mmCIF file of C-alpha atoms in Angstrom:
data_model
loop_
_atom_site.group_PDB
_atom_site.id
_atom_site.type_symbol
_atom_site.label_atom_id
_atom_site.label_comp_id
_atom_site.label_asym_id
_atom_site.label_seq_id
_atom_site.Cartn_x
_atom_site.Cartn_y
_atom_site.Cartn_z
ATOM 1 C CA MET A 1 88.743 95.651 110.613
ATOM 2 C CA GLN A 2 90.945 95.039 107.620
ATOM 3 C CA ALA A 3 92.653 91.661 107.631
ATOM 4 C CA HIS A 4 94.506 91.994 104.321
ATOM 5 C CA ILE A 5 95.306 95.181 102.427
ATOM 6 C CA THR A 6 96.124 94.406 98.822
ATOM 7 C CA PHE A 7 98.302 96.266 96.338
ATOM 8 C CA PRO A 8 96.645 99.314 94.727
ATOM 9 C CA ASP A 9 95.669 99.564 91.090
ATOM 10 C CA PRO A 10 97.667 102.148 89.056
ATOM 11 C CA THR A 11 94.466 104.190 88.677
ATOM 12 C CA GLU A 12 94.552 104.841 92.448
ATOM 13 C CA TYR A 13 97.630 107.076 92.506
ATOM 14 C CA PRO A 14 99.512 109.694 90.474
ATOM 15 C CA GLU A 15 102.324 108.668 88.163
ATOM 16 C CA TYR A 16 105.003 110.394 90.250
ATOM 17 C CA LEU A 17 104.356 107.907 93.106
ATOM 18 C CA ARG A 18 104.624 104.832 90.878
ATOM 19 C CA GLY A 19 108.267 104.171 91.797
ATOM 20 C CA TYR A 20 107.565 104.256 95.523
ATOM 21 C CA ILE A 21 104.448 102.128 95.281
ATOM 22 C CA GLU A 22 106.084 99.544 93.027
ATOM 23 C CA ALA A 23 109.016 99.338 95.466
ATOM 24 C CA ALA A 24 106.540 98.203 98.131
ATOM 25 C CA LYS A 25 106.236 94.668 96.850
ATOM 26 C CA ALA A 26 104.352 93.458 99.935
ATOM 27 C CA GLU A 27 101.255 91.447 99.138
ATOM 28 C CA ASP A 28 99.780 92.764 102.381
ATOM 29 C CA LEU A 29 100.455 96.326 103.493
ATOM 30 C CA LEU A 30 100.246 95.590 107.220
ATOM 31 C CA VAL A 31 102.754 92.736 106.973
ATOM 32 C CA GLY A 32 105.069 94.926 104.885
ATOM 33 C CA LEU A 33 104.917 97.859 107.304
ATOM 34 C CA ALA A 34 105.653 95.642 110.327
ATOM 35 C CA ALA A 35 108.512 93.803 108.600
ATOM 36 C CA SER A 36 110.054 97.018 107.346
ATOM 37 C CA GLN A 37 109.879 98.547 110.819
ATOM 38 C CA GLN A 38 111.810 95.672 112.348
ATOM 39 C CA TYR A 39 114.376 95.728 109.547
ATOM 40 C CA ILE A 40 114.959 99.498 109.778
ATOM 41 C CA ILE A 41 115.404 99.412 113.558
ATOM 42 C CA ASN A 42 117.892 96.522 113.424
ATOM 43 C CA PHE A 43 119.750 98.047 110.468
ATOM 44 C CA MET A 44 120.096 101.497 112.044
ATOM 45 C CA LEU A 45 121.244 100.100 115.394
ATOM 46 C CA GLU A 46 124.176 98.419 113.624
ATOM 47 C CA LEU A 47 125.506 101.758 112.342
ATOM 48 C CA LYS A 48 128.058 103.816 114.264
ATOM 49 C CA GLU A 49 127.559 107.499 115.091
ATOM 50 C CA PRO A 50 129.990 108.743 112.373
ATOM 51 C CA GLN A 51 128.027 106.738 109.771
ATOM 52 C CA LEU A 52 124.692 108.077 111.047
ATOM 53 C CA ASN A 53 125.917 111.665 110.693
ATOM 54 C CA SER A 54 127.666 111.112 107.358
ATOM 55 C CA ARG A 55 126.610 112.573 104.016
ATOM 56 C CA TYR A 56 127.515 110.888 100.758
ATOM 57 C CA GLN A 57 128.253 114.287 99.236
ATOM 58 C CA PRO A 58 128.082 117.920 100.354
ATOM 59 C CA GLY A 59 124.554 119.281 100.576
ATOM 60 C CA LYS A 60 122.951 115.861 101.008
ATOM 61 C CA TRP A 61 121.156 114.808 104.175
ATOM 62 C CA SER A 62 122.837 112.698 106.852
ATOM 63 C CA ILE A 63 121.463 109.225 107.555
ATOM 64 C CA LYS A 64 119.816 110.565 110.734
ATOM 65 C CA GLU A 65 118.201 113.337 108.687
ATOM 66 C CA VAL A 66 116.975 110.791 106.131
ATOM 67 C CA LEU A 67 115.443 108.730 108.920
ATOM 68 C CA LEU A 68 113.645 111.769 110.352
ATOM 69 C CA HIS A 69 112.501 112.650 106.820
ATOM 70 C CA ILE A 70 110.958 109.165 106.607
ATOM 71 C CA VAL A 71 109.193 109.783 109.934
ATOM 72 C CA ASP A 72 107.933 113.233 108.913
ATOM 73 C CA THR A 73 106.686 111.984 105.558
ATOM 74 C CA GLU A 74 104.922 109.014 107.146
ATOM 75 C CA ARG A 75 103.156 111.333 109.599
ATOM 76 C CA ILE A 76 101.988 113.601 106.799
ATOM 77 C CA PHE A 77 100.884 110.735 104.561
ATOM 78 C CA ALA A 78 99.069 108.979 107.432
ATOM 79 C CA TYR A 79 97.250 112.239 108.190
ATOM 80 C CA ARG A 80 96.153 112.356 104.558
ATOM 81 C CA ALA A 81 94.988 108.741 104.776
ATOM 82 C CA LEU A 82 92.994 109.526 107.915
ATOM 83 C CA ARG A 83 91.299 112.541 106.354
ATOM 84 C CA PHE A 84 90.439 110.762 103.109
ATOM 85 C CA SER A 85 89.298 107.565 104.855
ATOM 86 C CA ARG A 86 86.834 109.674 106.828
ATOM 87 C CA GLN A 87 85.534 111.029 103.497
ATOM 88 C CA ASP A 88 87.003 114.495 103.958
ATOM 89 C CA LYS A 89 87.182 115.868 100.423
ATOM 90 C CA THR A 90 89.158 119.007 101.321
ATOM 91 C CA PRO A 91 92.193 119.211 98.991
ATOM 92 C CA LEU A 92 95.395 119.008 101.018
ATOM 93 C CA ALA A 93 98.533 120.986 100.263
ATOM 94 C CA GLY A 94 101.906 119.486 99.582
ATOM 95 C CA PHE A 95 104.924 120.098 101.800
ATOM 96 C CA ASP A 96 108.513 121.179 101.196
ATOM 97 C CA GLN A 97 110.566 118.340 102.632
ATOM 98 C CA ASP A 98 113.756 120.389 102.617
ATOM 99 C CA LEU A 99 112.300 122.907 105.070
ATOM 100 C CA TYR A 100 111.854 120.128 107.654
ATOM 101 C CA VAL A 101 115.491 118.989 107.784
ATOM 102 C CA GLU A 102 117.308 121.726 109.697
ATOM 103 C CA PRO A 103 114.612 122.212 112.355
ATOM 104 C CA SER A 104 114.651 118.445 113.023
ATOM 105 C CA LYS A 105 118.057 118.865 114.705
ATOM 106 C CA ALA A 106 118.887 115.286 113.787
ATOM 107 C CA ALA A 107 122.604 115.553 114.598
ATOM 108 C CA SER A 108 121.849 116.462 118.212
ATOM 109 C CA ARG A 109 119.607 113.414 118.732
ATOM 110 C CA THR A 110 120.606 109.880 119.585
ATOM 111 C CA ILE A 111 119.708 107.106 117.195
ATOM 112 C CA THR A 112 117.680 105.538 120.014
ATOM 113 C CA SER A 113 115.574 108.689 120.322
ATOM 114 C CA ILE A 114 114.986 108.832 116.577
ATOM 115 C CA LEU A 115 114.134 105.119 116.397
ATOM 116 C CA ASN A 116 111.702 105.430 119.307
ATOM 117 C CA GLU A 117 109.898 108.199 117.433
ATOM 118 C CA TYR A 118 109.998 106.163 114.223
ATOM 119 C CA ALA A 119 108.528 103.099 115.984
ATOM 120 C CA ALA A 120 105.735 105.163 117.558
ATOM 121 C CA VAL A 121 104.782 106.720 114.224
ATOM 122 C CA ARG A 122 104.923 103.339 112.475
ATOM 123 C CA GLN A 123 102.754 101.711 115.120
ATOM 124 C CA ALA A 124 100.211 104.512 114.770
ATOM 125 C CA THR A 125 100.216 104.022 110.993
ATOM 126 C CA ILE A 126 99.708 100.272 111.344
ATOM 127 C CA GLU A 127 96.833 100.778 113.790
ATOM 128 C CA LEU A 128 95.203 103.324 111.482
ATOM 129 C CA PHE A 129 95.330 101.028 108.453
ATOM 130 C CA LYS A 130 94.473 97.903 110.460
ATOM 131 C CA ASN A 131 91.133 99.421 111.338
ATOM 132 C CA LEU A 132 90.114 100.639 107.884
ATOM 133 C CA ASN A 133 87.550 98.603 105.974
ATOM 134 C CA GLU A 134 87.498 98.192 102.210
ATOM 135 C CA GLU A 135 85.229 101.198 101.748
ATOM 136 C CA ALA A 136 87.649 103.433 103.682
ATOM 137 C CA LEU A 137 90.689 102.054 101.806
ATOM 138 C CA ASN A 138 89.019 102.859 98.503
ATOM 139 C CA GLN A 139 88.239 106.466 99.438
ATOM 140 C CA ARG A 140 90.124 109.029 97.425
ATOM 141 C CA GLY A 141 91.195 112.536 98.078
ATOM 142 C CA THR A 142 93.403 115.226 96.623
ATOM 143 C CA ALA A 143 96.869 115.941 98.010
ATOM 144 C CA SER A 144 99.505 118.037 96.247
ATOM 145 C CA ASN A 145 96.980 118.563 93.438
ATOM 146 C CA ASN A 146 96.775 114.810 92.723
ATOM 147 C CA GLU A 147 94.054 112.290 93.437
ATOM 148 C CA ILE A 148 95.087 109.260 95.484
ATOM 149 C CA SER A 149 93.345 106.425 97.318
ATOM 150 C CA VAL A 150 93.858 105.667 100.982
ATOM 151 C CA ARG A 151 95.234 102.213 100.049
ATOM 152 C CA ALA A 152 97.792 103.804 97.726
ATOM 153 C CA ILE A 153 98.896 106.200 100.461
ATOM 154 C CA GLY A 154 99.713 103.214 102.664
ATOM 155 C CA TYR A 155 101.822 101.616 99.960
ATOM 156 C CA ALA A 156 103.486 104.982 99.232
ATOM 157 C CA ILE A 157 104.542 105.165 102.900
ATOM 158 C CA LEU A 158 106.162 101.742 102.672
ATOM 159 C CA GLY A 159 107.725 102.339 99.256
ATOM 160 C CA HIS A 160 109.105 105.740 100.257
ATOM 161 C CA GLU A 161 110.934 104.094 103.147
ATOM 162 C CA ILE A 162 112.283 101.316 100.908
ATOM 163 C CA HIS A 163 113.483 103.947 98.408
ATOM 164 C CA HIS A 164 115.473 105.789 101.073
ATOM 165 C CA LEU A 165 116.871 102.598 102.571
ATOM 166 C CA ARG A 166 118.188 101.660 99.128
ATOM 167 C CA ILE A 167 119.890 105.058 98.838
ATOM 168 C CA ILE A 168 121.427 104.662 102.305
ATOM 169 C CA ARG A 169 122.754 101.209 101.453
ATOM 170 C CA GLU A 170 124.099 102.157 98.013
ATOM 171 C CA LYS A 171 125.275 105.744 98.362
ATOM 172 C CA TYR A 172 126.099 106.204 102.038
ATOM 173 C CA LEU A 173 127.384 102.739 102.913
ATOM 174 C CA GLN A 174 128.322 101.405 99.438
ATOM 175 C CA ILE A 175 126.602 98.078 100.006
ATOM 176 C CA GLY A 176 124.309 96.364 97.542
#
């Protein structure tokens, strides 16, 4: 069991993920994931339905769609972490995030339904990482034609969420 999951070294992930990983300033991944989960749930429950379905400009995702994108991405990244932690060296394909939005039917779902799914996925991610030892966290695999460590995937999950929360606050809600 992993008691403390430390920040990854830049050699553990591709350059294009640097922004996400650096946004995840948590000294311990598990603490960061749990704290972020509580913050996201409380934050989203404060928003009204018109805000949750709003877009900051035409063609952009609604806040509900962004939240489901976070869930989908976390599921995919956690799957990658599972495969690589189990020493599966099969290269994994990328995914087209835009293809996931319309079929998610976010506008027809309640925020409670979306947050319940989010919480279940987050809890599964926490349990996965909680039970990885140092050897498993250091395993590397190839996803989207880039090598990445299991530890870095965990921090990418957290940083990706922080990135989108910042966009929601700044562009959708105009709060700093």
